[in-house]
CSV table of C-alpha atoms in Angstrom, one decimal:
chain,number,residue,atom,x,y,z
A,1,UNK,CA,-23.6,19.7,10.7
A,2,UNK,CA,-24.9,21.0,7.4
A,3,UNK,CA,-24.7,24.3,5.6
A,4,UNK,CA,-27.6,26.2,4.0
A,5,UNK,CA,-27.2,27.8,0.6
A,6,UNK,CA,-27.1,31.2,2.3
A,7,UNK,CA,-24.2,30.1,4.6
A,8,UNK,CA,-22.3,28.8,1.7
A,9,UNK,CA,-22.2,32.4,0.4
A,10,UNK,CA,-20.9,33.8,3.8
A,11,UNK,CA,-17.3,34.9,4.2
A,12,UNK,CA,-15.8,32.8,7.0
A,13,UNK,CA,-12.9,33.0,9.4
A,14,UNK,CA,-11.0,30.7,11.7
A,15,UNK,CA,-7.7,30.2,13.3
A,16,UNK,CA,-5.8,27.7,11.0
A,17,UNK,CA,-2.9,27.0,13.4
A,18,UNK,CA,-3.3,25.1,16.7
A,19,UNK,CA,-4.6,26.8,19.8
A,20,UNK,CA,-2.2,28.0,22.3
A,21,UNK,CA,0.8,30.4,22.5
A,22,UNK,CA,3.3,30.2,19.8
A,23,UNK,CA,5.7,32.3,17.7
A,24,UNK,CA,3.0,33.0,15.1
A,25,UNK,CA,-0.6,32.2,14.3
A,26,UNK,CA,-2.4,32.1,11.0
A,27,UNK,CA,-6.0,33.3,10.8
A,28,UNK,CA,-7.8,32.3,7.5
A,29,UNK,CA,-10.7,33.9,5.7
A,30,UNK,CA,-12.6,32.6,2.7
A,31,UNK,CA,-15.4,34.0,0.7
A,32,UNK,CA,-16.2,36.9,-1.7
A,33,UNK,CA,-15.6,39.6,0.9
A,34,UNK,CA,-12.4,38.1,2.3
A,35,UNK,CA,-10.0,40.6,0.6
A,36,UNK,CA,-12.3,43.7,0.8
A,37,UNK,CA,-13.1,43.3,4.5
A,38,UNK,CA,-9.5,42.6,5.4
A,39,UNK,CA,-8.5,45.8,3.5
A,40,UNK,CA,-10.8,47.8,5.8
A,41,UNK,CA,-8.7,46.9,8.8
A,42,UNK,CA,-5.3,46.5,7.2
A,43,UNK,CA,-2.9,49.4,7.1
A,44,UNK,CA,-0.4,49.0,4.4
A,45,UNK,CA,-0.9,48.5,0.7
A,46,UNK,CA,-4.4,48.5,-0.8
A,47,UNK,CA,-5.0,44.8,-0.9
A,48,UNK,CA,-7.7,45.1,-3.5
A,49,UNK,CA,-5.2,46.3,-6.0
A,50,UNK,CA,-2.7,43.6,-5.4
A,51,UNK,CA,-2.2,40.4,-7.5
A,52,UNK,CA,-3.0,36.9,-6.3
A,53,UNK,CA,-0.4,34.9,-4.4
A,54,UNK,CA,1.3,37.9,-2.8
A,55,UNK,CA,2.3,38.8,0.8
A,56,UNK,CA,2.1,42.2,2.4
A,57,UNK,CA,3.4,43.7,5.6
A,58,UNK,CA,1.3,46.1,7.6
A,59,UNK,CA,-0.8,46.4,10.8
A,60,UNK,CA,-4.3,45.3,11.8
A,61,UNK,CA,-6.1,48.1,13.5
A,62,UNK,CA,-9.4,48.5,15.3
A,63,UNK,CA,-10.0,52.2,14.6
A,64,UNK,CA,-6.9,54.0,15.8
A,65,UNK,CA,-5.8,51.0,18.0
A,66,UNK,CA,-3.0,48.8,16.5
A,67,UNK,CA,-3.7,45.1,17.4
A,68,UNK,CA,-0.5,43.7,15.7
A,69,UNK,CA,2.0,43.9,13.0
A,70,UNK,CA,1.2,41.2,10.4
A,71,UNK,CA,1.9,39.6,7.1
A,72,UNK,CA,-1.2,39.2,4.9
A,73,UNK,CA,-1.2,36.6,2.1
A,74,UNK,CA,-4.0,37.0,-0.5
A,75,UNK,CA,-5.3,34.4,-3.0
A,76,UNK,CA,-7.8,35.6,-5.6
A,77,UNK,CA,-10.5,33.2,-6.8
A,78,UNK,CA,-10.4,30.7,-8.3
A,79,UNK,CA,-6.6,30.3,-7.6
A,80,UNK,CA,-7.0,29.3,-3.9
A,81,UNK,CA,-7.6,26.2,-1.8
A,82,UNK,CA,-11.4,26.9,-1.6
A,83,UNK,CA,-11.6,28.4,-5.1
A,84,UNK,CA,-12.9,31.6,-3.3
A,85,UNK,CA,-11.1,34.7,-2.3
A,86,UNK,CA,-8.8,33.7,0.5
A,87,UNK,CA,-6.8,35.7,2.9
A,88,UNK,CA,-4.3,34.3,5.5
A,89,UNK,CA,-3.2,36.7,8.3
A,90,UNK,CA,0.0,35.8,10.1
A,91,UNK,CA,0.0,37.4,13.5
A,92,UNK,CA,2.1,36.9,16.6
A,93,UNK,CA,0.9,33.8,18.5
A,94,UNK,CA,-0.6,35.5,21.5
A,95,UNK,CA,-4.0,34.3,22.4
A,96,UNK,CA,-5.0,37.9,23.2
A,97,UNK,CA,-4.0,39.0,19.7
A,98,UNK,CA,-5.7,36.1,18.1
A,99,UNK,CA,-9.0,36.8,19.9
A,100,UNK,CA,-8.9,40.5,19.1
A,101,UNK,CA,-8.4,39.9,15.4
A,102,UNK,CA,-11.2,37.3,15.3
A,103,UNK,CA,-13.6,39.5,17.2
A,104,UNK,CA,-12.7,42.5,14.9
A,105,UNK,CA,-13.6,40.5,11.8
A,106,UNK,CA,-16.8,39.0,13.3
A,107,UNK,CA,-18.0,42.6,14.1
A,108,UNK,CA,-17.4,43.3,10.4
A,109,UNK,CA,-19.9,40.6,9.5
A,110,UNK,CA,-17.5,37.7,8.9
A,111,UNK,CA,-18.9,34.4,10.2
A,112,UNK,CA,-16.9,31.9,12.3
A,113,UNK,CA,-16.2,28.8,10.2
A,114,UNK,CA,-17.6,25.4,11.2
A,115,UNK,CA,-15.4,22.3,11.4
A,116,UNK,CA,-14.1,21.3,8.0
A,117,UNK,CA,-15.9,24.2,6.3
A,118,UNK,CA,-12.9,25.4,4.3
A,119,UNK,CA,-12.3,21.9,2.9
A,120,UNK,CA,-16.0,21.3,2.2
A,121,UNK,CA,-16.0,24.5,0.2
A,122,UNK,CA,-13.1,23.3,-1.8
A,123,UNK,CA,-15.0,20.1,-2.4
A,124,UNK,CA,-18.2,21.8,-3.4
A,125,UNK,CA,-16.2,24.1,-5.8
A,126,UNK,CA,-14.6,21.1,-7.5
A,127,UNK,CA,-11.1,21.5,-6.1
A,128,UNK,CA,-11.0,17.7,-5.4
A,129,UNK,CA,-13.4,14.8,-4.9
A,130,UNK,CA,-14.7,13.5,-1.6
A,131,UNK,CA,-12.1,10.8,-1.1
A,132,UNK,CA,-9.3,13.5,-1.6
A,133,UNK,CA,-11.1,15.8,0.8
A,134,UNK,CA,-11.0,13.1,3.5
A,135,UNK,CA,-7.3,12.5,2.8
A,136,UNK,CA,-6.7,16.1,3.8
A,137,UNK,CA,-7.8,15.3,7.4
A,138,UNK,CA,-5.8,12.0,7.3
A,139,UNK,CA,-2.7,13.9,6.2
A,140,UNK,CA,-3.1,16.3,9.1
A,141,UNK,CA,-3.4,13.5,11.6
A,142,UNK,CA,-0.7,11.3,10.0
A,143,UNK,CA,1.9,10.3,12.7
A,144,UNK,CA,4.0,7.9,10.8
A,145,UNK,CA,5.8,7.6,7.5
A,146,UNK,CA,3.4,5.0,6.1
A,147,UNK,CA,0.2,6.9,7.3
A,148,UNK,CA,1.6,10.1,5.7
A,149,UNK,CA,2.4,8.3,2.4
A,150,UNK,CA,-1.1,6.7,2.3
A,151,UNK,CA,-2.9,10.0,2.9
A,152,UNK,CA,-0.7,11.9,0.5
A,153,UNK,CA,-1.3,9.3,-2.3
A,154,UNK,CA,-5.1,9.5,-1.7
A,155,UNK,CA,-5.1,13.3,-1.6
A,156,UNK,CA,-3.3,13.4,-4.9
A,157,UNK,CA,-6.1,11.3,-6.5
A,158,UNK,CA,-4.5,7.9,-6.7
A,159,UNK,CA,-7.4,6.0,-5.1
A,160,UNK,CA,-10.1,8.3,-6.7
A,161,UNK,CA,-8.6,7.7,-10.3
A,162,UNK,CA,-8.9,3.9,-9.8
A,163,UNK,CA,-12.6,4.2,-8.6
A,164,UNK,CA,-13.5,6.6,-11.5
A,165,UNK,CA,-12.0,4.2,-14.1
A,166,UNK,CA,-14.2,1.3,-12.8
A,167,UNK,CA,-17.3,3.6,-12.6
A,168,UNK,CA,-16.8,4.9,-16.2
A,169,UNK,CA,-16.6,1.4,-17.5
A,170,UNK,CA,-19.8,0.4,-15.8
A,171,UNK,CA,-21.6,3.6,-16.9
A,172,UNK,CA,-21.1,2.6,-20.6
A,173,UNK,CA,-22.9,-0.7,-20.2
A,174,UNK,CA,-25.5,1.0,-18.0
A,175,UNK,CA,-26.3,3.5,-20.8
A,176,UNK,CA,-26.5,0.6,-23.3
A,177,UNK,CA,-28.9,-1.4,-21.2
A,178,UNK,CA,-31.0,1.7,-20.4
A,179,UNK,CA,-31.3,2.3,-24.2
A,180,UNK,CA,-32.5,-1.4,-24.7
A,181,UNK,CA,-35.4,-0.6,-22.2
A,182,UNK,CA,-36.6,2.0,-24.7
A,183,UNK,CA,-36.8,-0.6,-27.5
A,184,UNK,CA,-38.3,-3.5,-25.6
A,185,UNK,CA,-40.7,-4.3,-28.4
A,186,UNK,CA,-37.9,-4.6,-31.1
A,187,UNK,CA,-35.9,-7.1,-29.1
A,188,UNK,CA,-32.6,-5.5,-29.9
A,189,UNK,CA,-29.3,-5.9,-27.9
A,190,UNK,CA,-27.0,-2.9,-27.6
A,191,UNK,CA,-24.9,-4.4,-24.8
A,192,UNK,CA,-23.4,-7.9,-25.2
A,193,UNK,CA,-24.3,-10.0,-22.1
A,194,UNK,CA,-21.0,-11.8,-22.5
A,195,UNK,CA,-19.1,-8.6,-22.6
A,196,UNK,CA,-20.9,-7.3,-19.5
A,197,UNK,CA,-20.1,-10.5,-17.6
A,198,UNK,CA,-16.5,-10.1,-18.5
A,199,UNK,CA,-16.4,-6.5,-17.3
A,200,UNK,CA,-18.3,-7.2,-14.1
A,201,UNK,CA,-16.0,-10.1,-13.2
A,202,UNK,CA,-13.0,-7.9,-13.9
A,203,UNK,CA,-14.4,-5.0,-11.7
A,204,UNK,CA,-15.3,-7.5,-9.0
A,205,UNK,CA,-11.8,-8.8,-8.8
A,206,UNK,CA,-10.4,-5.3,-8.4
A,207,UNK,CA,-13.0,-4.3,-5.8
A,208,UNK,CA,-12.3,-7.5,-3.8
A,209,UNK,CA,-8.6,-6.7,-3.8
A,210,UNK,CA,-9.4,-3.2,-2.5
A,211,UNK,CA,-11.6,-4.6,0.3
A,212,UNK,CA,-8.8,-7.0,1.2
A,213,UNK,CA,-6.4,-4.2,1.5
A,214,UNK,CA,-8.4,-2.5,4.3
A,215,UNK,CA,-6.8,-4.7,7.0
A,216,UNK,CA,-3.4,-3.2,6.0
A,217,UNK,CA,-4.9,0.2,5.4
A,218,UNK,CA,-6.3,0.3,8.9
A,219,UNK,CA,-2.9,-0.7,10.4
A,220,UNK,CA,-1.2,2.1,8.4
A,221,UNK,CA,-3.7,4.7,9.4
A,222,UNK,CA,-4.5,3.7,13.1
A,223,UNK,CA,-1.3,1.8,14.1
A,224,UNK,CA,-1.0,-1.8,15.4
A,225,UNK,CA,-2.3,-2.5,18.9
A,226,UNK,CA,0.4,-4.9,20.2
A,227,UNK,CA,0.0,-6.7,23.5
A,228,UNK,CA,3.0,-7.9,25.4
A,229,UNK,CA,1.8,-10.9,27.5
A,230,UNK,CA,3.2,-13.8,29.4
A,231,UNK,CA,3.6,-15.1,33.0
A,232,UNK,CA,4.6,-12.8,35.9
A,233,UNK,CA,8.3,-11.8,35.8
A,234,UNK,CA,8.7,-13.0,32.2
A,235,UNK,CA,10.2,-9.6,31.5
A,236,UNK,CA,7.2,-7.8,29.9
A,237,UNK,CA,7.8,-4.5,31.5
A,238,UNK,CA,11.5,-4.7,30.9
A,239,UNK,CA,10.8,-5.3,27.2
A,240,UNK,CA,8.5,-2.3,27.0
A,241,UNK,CA,11.1,-0.1,28.7
A,242,UNK,CA,13.8,-1.5,26.3
A,243,UNK,CA,11.7,-0.7,23.3
A,244,UNK,CA,10.8,2.7,24.4
A,245,UNK,CA,14.4,3.3,25.7
A,246,UNK,CA,12.9,4.8,28.9
A,247,UNK,CA,11.6,3.7,32.2
A,248,UNK,CA,7.9,3.7,31.4
A,249,UNK,CA,6.9,0.7,33.5
A,250,UNK,CA,8.0,-0.4,37.0
A,251,UNK,CA,10.3,-3.3,37.0
A,252,UNK,CA,10.6,-5.6,40.1
A,253,UNK,CA,11.6,-9.1,41.0
A,254,UNK,CA,8.3,-9.4,42.9
A,255,UNK,CA,5.8,-11.3,40.8
A,256,UNK,CA,2.6,-9.4,39.9
A,257,UNK,CA,4.0,-5.9,40.0
A,258,UNK,CA,2.0,-4.8,36.9
A,259,UNK,CA,-1.7,-4.7,38.0
A,260,UNK,CA,-3.1,-2.7,35.1
A,261,UNK,CA,-1.9,-2.2,31.5
A,262,UNK,CA,0.6,0.4,30.4
A,263,UNK,CA,0.9,1.5,26.8
A,264,UNK,CA,3.0,3.7,24.6
A,265,UNK,CA,3.7,4.1,20.9
A,266,UNK,CA,6.7,3.3,18.9
A,267,UNK,CA,7.4,3.9,15.2
A,268,UNK,CA,9.1,0.9,13.6
A,269,UNK,CA,9.9,0.9,9.9
A,270,UNK,CA,7.5,3.8,9.4
A,271,UNK,CA,4.6,2.0,11.1
A,272,UNK,CA,3.0,3.2,14.4
A,273,UNK,CA,2.9,0.3,17.0
A,274,UNK,CA,1.0,0.7,20.2
A,275,UNK,CA,2.7,-1.6,22.7
A,276,UNK,CA,0.6,-2.6,25.7
A,277,UNK,CA,2.3,-4.0,28.7
A,278,UNK,CA,0.0,-6.2,30.7
A,279,UNK,CA,-0.5,-8.0,34.0
A,280,UNK,CA,1.2,-11.4,34.2
A,281,UNK,CA,-1.0,-14.4,33.5
A,282,UNK,CA,-1.5,-16.7,36.4
A,283,UNK,CA,-4.0,-17.9,38.9
A,284,UNK,CA,-4.2,-15.5,41.8
A,285,UNK,CA,-6.2,-14.9,45.0
A,286,UNK,CA,-5.3,-11.2,45.0
A,287,UNK,CA,-8.6,-9.5,44.0
A,288,UNK,CA,-6.8,-6.5,42.3
A,289,UNK,CA,-4.3,-8.7,40.5
A,290,UNK,CA,-7.1,-10.9,39.3
A,291,UNK,CA,-8.8,-7.8,37.7
A,292,UNK,CA,-5.5,-7.0,36.0
A,293,UNK,CA,-5.3,-10.6,34.7
A,294,UNK,CA,-8.8,-10.4,33.4
A,295,UNK,CA,-8.0,-7.1,31.5
A,296,UNK,CA,-4.9,-8.8,30.0
A,297,UNK,CA,-7.1,-11.5,28.6
A,298,UNK,CA,-9.5,-9.0,27.2
A,299,UNK,CA,-6.7,-7.0,25.6
A,300,UNK,CA,-5.3,-10.2,24.0
A,301,UNK,CA,-8.6,-10.9,22.4
A,302,UNK,CA,-8.7,-7.5,20.7
A,303,UNK,CA,-5.1,-7.1,19.8
A,304,UNK,CA,-3.7,-7.1,16.3
A,305,UNK,CA,-0.6,-8.8,17.4
A,306,UNK,CA,0.6,-10.5,20.6
A,307,UNK,CA,4.2,-10.7,21.7
A,308,UNK,CA,4.1,-13.7,24.2
A,309,UNK,CA,7.2,-13.8,26.4
A,310,UNK,CA,8.6,-17.0,27.9
A,311,UNK,CA,11.1,-16.7,30.8
A,312,UNK,CA,13.8,-19.1,29.6
A,313,UNK,CA,15.3,-19.1,33.2
A,314,UNK,CA,12.1,-20.4,34.8
A,315,UNK,CA,10.1,-22.6,32.4
A,316,UNK,CA,10.0,-25.8,30.5
A,317,UNK,CA,8.8,-27.1,27.1
A,318,UNK,CA,5.7,-28.6,28.6
A,319,UNK,CA,4.6,-25.2,30.0
A,320,UNK,CA,5.5,-23.5,26.8
A,321,UNK,CA,3.4,-26.0,24.7
A,322,UNK,CA,0.5,-25.4,26.9
A,323,UNK,CA,0.7,-21.7,26.5
A,324,UNK,CA,1.1,-21.9,22.7
A,325,UNK,CA,-2.0,-24.0,22.4
A,326,UNK,CA,-4.0,-21.4,24.3
A,327,UNK,CA,-2.6,-18.6,22.1
A,328,UNK,CA,-3.5,-20.6,18.9
A,329,UNK,CA,-7.1,-20.9,20.2
A,330,UNK,CA,-7.4,-17.1,20.5
A,331,UNK,CA,-7.0,-16.7,16.7
A,332,UNK,CA,-4.8,-13.6,17.1
A,333,UNK,CA,-1.4,-13.4,15.3
A,334,UNK,CA,1.4,-13.9,17.9
A,335,UNK,CA,5.1,-14.1,18.1
A,336,UNK,CA,6.9,-16.5,20.4
A,337,UNK,CA,9.5,-14.4,22.2
A,338,UNK,CA,11.9,-16.4,24.4
A,339,UNK,CA,13.3,-13.8,26.9
A,340,UNK,CA,16.3,-14.0,29.3
A,341,UNK,CA,18.2,-16.1,26.8
A,342,UNK,CA,21.4,-15.0,28.5
A,343,UNK,CA,20.3,-17.0,31.7
A,344,UNK,CA,18.9,-20.1,30.0
A,345,UNK,CA,20.5,-23.5,29.8
A,346,UNK,CA,21.3,-24.8,26.3
A,347,UNK,CA,18.8,-27.7,26.4
A,348,UNK,CA,15.7,-25.6,26.4
A,349,UNK,CA,17.0,-23.3,23.7
A,350,UNK,CA,17.8,-26.3,21.4
A,351,UNK,CA,14.4,-27.9,22.1
A,352,UNK,CA,12.7,-24.6,21.3
A,353,UNK,CA,14.6,-24.2,18.1
A,354,UNK,CA,13.8,-27.7,17.1
A,355,UNK,CA,10.1,-27.6,17.8
A,356,UNK,CA,9.4,-23.8,17.1
A,357,UNK,CA,12.0,-22.6,14.7
A,358,UNK,CA,10.2,-19.2,14.4
A,359,UNK,CA,10.9,-18.4,18.1
A,360,UNK,CA,12.8,-15.1,18.7
A,361,UNK,CA,15.4,-15.2,21.4
A,362,UNK,CA,16.0,-12.0,23.2
A,363,UNK,CA,17.4,-10.6,26.4
A,364,UNK,CA,15.3,-7.6,27.2
A,365,UNK,CA,17.4,-6.7,30.3
A,366,UNK,CA,20.6,-6.6,28.2
A,367,UNK,CA,18.7,-5.2,25.1
A,368,UNK,CA,20.0,-8.1,23.0
A,369,UNK,CA,18.4,-8.9,19.6
A,370,UNK,CA,15.7,-6.2,19.9
A,371,UNK,CA,16.3,-5.2,16.3
A,372,UNK,CA,15.6,-8.8,15.3
A,373,UNK,CA,12.4,-8.6,17.2
A,374,UNK,CA,11.4,-5.4,15.5
A,375,UNK,CA,12.1,-6.9,12.1
A,376,UNK,CA,9.8,-9.9,12.9
A,377,UNK,CA,7.1,-7.6,14.1
A,378,UNK,CA,7.2,-5.5,11.0
A,379,UNK,CA,7.1,-8.7,8.7
A,380,UNK,CA,3.8,-9.5,10.3
A,381,UNK,CA,2.3,-6.2,9.1
A,382,UNK,CA,3.1,-7.2,5.5
A,383,UNK,CA,3.8,-3.8,3.9
A,384,UNK,CA,4.8,-5.4,0.6
A,385,UNK,CA,1.6,-4.3,-1.1
A,386,UNK,CA,1.9,-0.7,0.1
A,387,UNK,CA,5.6,-0.5,-0.9
A,388,UNK,CA,4.9,-1.7,-4.4
A,389,UNK,CA,2.5,1.1,-5.0
A,390,UNK,CA,-0.8,-0.9,-4.8
A,391,UNK,CA,-3.8,1.1,-3.9
A,392,UNK,CA,-4.7,0.7,-0.2
A,393,UNK,CA,-8.0,1.5,1.4
A,394,UNK,CA,-7.6,3.2,4.7
A,395,UNK,CA,-11.1,4.7,5.2
A,396,UNK,CA,-13.9,2.7,6.8
A,397,UNK,CA,-16.5,4.6,4.8
A,398,UNK,CA,-14.8,3.6,1.5
A,399,UNK,CA,-14.6,0.0,2.8
A,400,UNK,CA,-18.3,0.0,3.5
A,401,UNK,CA,-19.1,1.4,0.0
A,402,UNK,CA,-16.8,-1.2,-1.6
A,403,UNK,CA,-18.5,-4.1,0.2
A,404,UNK,CA,-21.9,-2.8,-1.0
A,405,UNK,CA,-20.5,-2.5,-4.5
A,406,UNK,CA,-19.4,-6.1,-4.3
A,407,UNK,CA,-22.9,-7.2,-3.4
A,408,UNK,CA,-24.3,-5.2,-6.3
A,409,UNK,CA,-21.8,-6.8,-8.7
A,410,UNK,CA,-22.6,-10.3,-7.5
A,411,UNK,CA,-26.3,-9.5,-8.0
A,412,UNK,CA,-25.6,-8.5,-11.6
A,413,UNK,CA,-23.8,-11.8,-12.3
A,414,UNK,CA,-26.6,-13.8,-10.6
A,415,UNK,CA,-29.1,-11.9,-12.7
A,416,UNK,CA,-27.2,-12.8,-15.9
A,417,UNK,CA,-27.0,-16.4,-14.8
A,418,UNK,CA,-30.8,-16.5,-14.3
A,419,UNK,CA,-31.4,-14.5,-17.5
A,420,UNK,CA,-33.5,-11.9,-15.7
A,421,UNK,CA,-35.1,-9.0,-17.6
A,422,UNK,CA,-33.1,-5.9,-18.5
A,423,UNK,CA,-34.8,-3.7,-16.0
A,424,UNK,CA,-33.5,-5.8,-13.1
A,425,UNK,CA,-30.0,-5.9,-14.6
A,426,UNK,CA,-30.1,-2.1,-15.0
A,427,UNK,CA,-31.3,-1.7,-11.4
A,428,UNK,CA,-28.3,-3.7,-10.1
A,429,UNK,CA,-25.8,-1.8,-12.3
A,430,UNK,CA,-27.3,1.5,-11.0
A,431,UNK,CA,-26.8,0.3,-7.5
A,432,UNK,CA,-23.1,-0.6,-8.1
A,433,UNK,CA,-22.7,2.9,-9.7
A,434,UNK,CA,-24.3,4.5,-6.7
A,435,UNK,CA,-22.0,3.0,-4.1
A,436,UNK,CA,-18.9,3.6,-6.2
A,437,UNK,CA,-20.0,7.2,-6.6
A,438,UNK,CA,-20.4,7.6,-2.8
A,439,UNK,CA,-16.6,7.1,-2.5
A,440,UNK,CA,-15.6,10.0,-4.7
A,441,UNK,CA,-18.7,12.2,-4.0
A,442,UNK,CA,-20.2,11.7,-7.4
A,443,UNK,CA,-23.3,10.7,-5.4
A,444,UNK,CA,-23.7,12.6,-2.1
A,445,UNK,CA,-26.3,13.7,0.4
A,446,UNK,CA,-26.2,16.5,2.8
A,447,UNK,CA,-26.2,14.1,5.7
A,448,UNK,CA,-23.1,12.3,4.3
A,449,UNK,CA,-21.2,15.6,3.8
A,450,UNK,CA,-22.2,16.7,7.3
A,451,UNK,CA,-20.9,13.5,8.8
A,452,UNK,CA,-17.6,13.6,7.0
A,453,UNK,CA,-16.7,17.3,7.4
A,454,UNK,CA,-17.9,17.6,11.0
A,455,UNK,CA,-14.9,15.4,11.9
A,456,UNK,CA,-12.4,17.9,10.6
A,457,UNK,CA,-10.8,20.6,12.8
A,458,UNK,CA,-12.0,24.2,12.7
A,459,UNK,CA,-9.8,26.2,10.3
A,460,UNK,CA,-9.3,23.3,7.8
């Protein structure tokens, strides 16, 4: 999706609230004719004579036919989200009313907006940079406290400011080296190579910290896929039901009841965890159960965290050691969860505490120590960096640009070590500046913008 110059001059319209019946709906227009065309169908005050940021009651009419009583909010350029004239019409939330209003404006020459077109216009008019524009979509889709905080911080320019500082520092040296290229015969040095090395190493450290933060950022934005695994009848489904506080999964004394995986989401400490109850792990001749076991093993490989349940009423330390060895070979973080602690004998509890002091003892059936389990789960996410205000990368596009920036910075250092000529050093600096600029939109292409804004909803 891309926009021609002519399309960028169009006045556009879209429903800004979700589809479906509701108490009210908001229809948004943006463009030079937004106020004047609305005034043609609005019966109330003359909107073209009203100041910006005002709301007016009246009716929307198609000729003599009244479509609805509405409130019309007007925002006069450049004091609006898009920095164009913007009108927001609050109607009753009937799908019939919404469609009638939209069709009326389209007949008046207003074009239906494309996905993300309002936000793209805001970006193109300098309302915010590209990273902040992407954060608008993240804020809309935030479904936990931490994802909301991360999106809000990025939208308010925290991440962009850090990138811009790095880029400005590098631009200074780039300009000095470019100047040296104009005086190659005089053999002058405007940019100290030692100072350049110090700066590049400093920027490299910051870029690497940002890259490392993406694992946490991805968890904050997308949640934590957490697999509940273990032998049949270890209490996996009971634990899922206890965490959800509802009967989501079937619980039975019959081994192998869960044949496929069941999942649901829970917010713990402001973080979205997607818990996945799986088929019990065992050798089986039942073809359907075998498929479930195979799917469990695949889910465990792709999980961010595994809660591995041991049934303390029906296991021994030899079996537990064997299972833990298999888990360690997977390379996925896991918690050792000893279930049915209320039915266990004291010997195995003491043995486990001695050999695996990090074991969590619970009784899913009696809902005992579930808060302790939640605390340990949250500890593994390691939110300390986020809560101390460090910048966290949550966007895969930013992560990709940062990794390319790191490669370019390493090339600069290698060039300085090998005493390459100025034109090669300048080329590597330009490359680093390019990738940093991609993050904030200082460097863009139509294809890049089309890819980003096509993922937005219509009306935003």
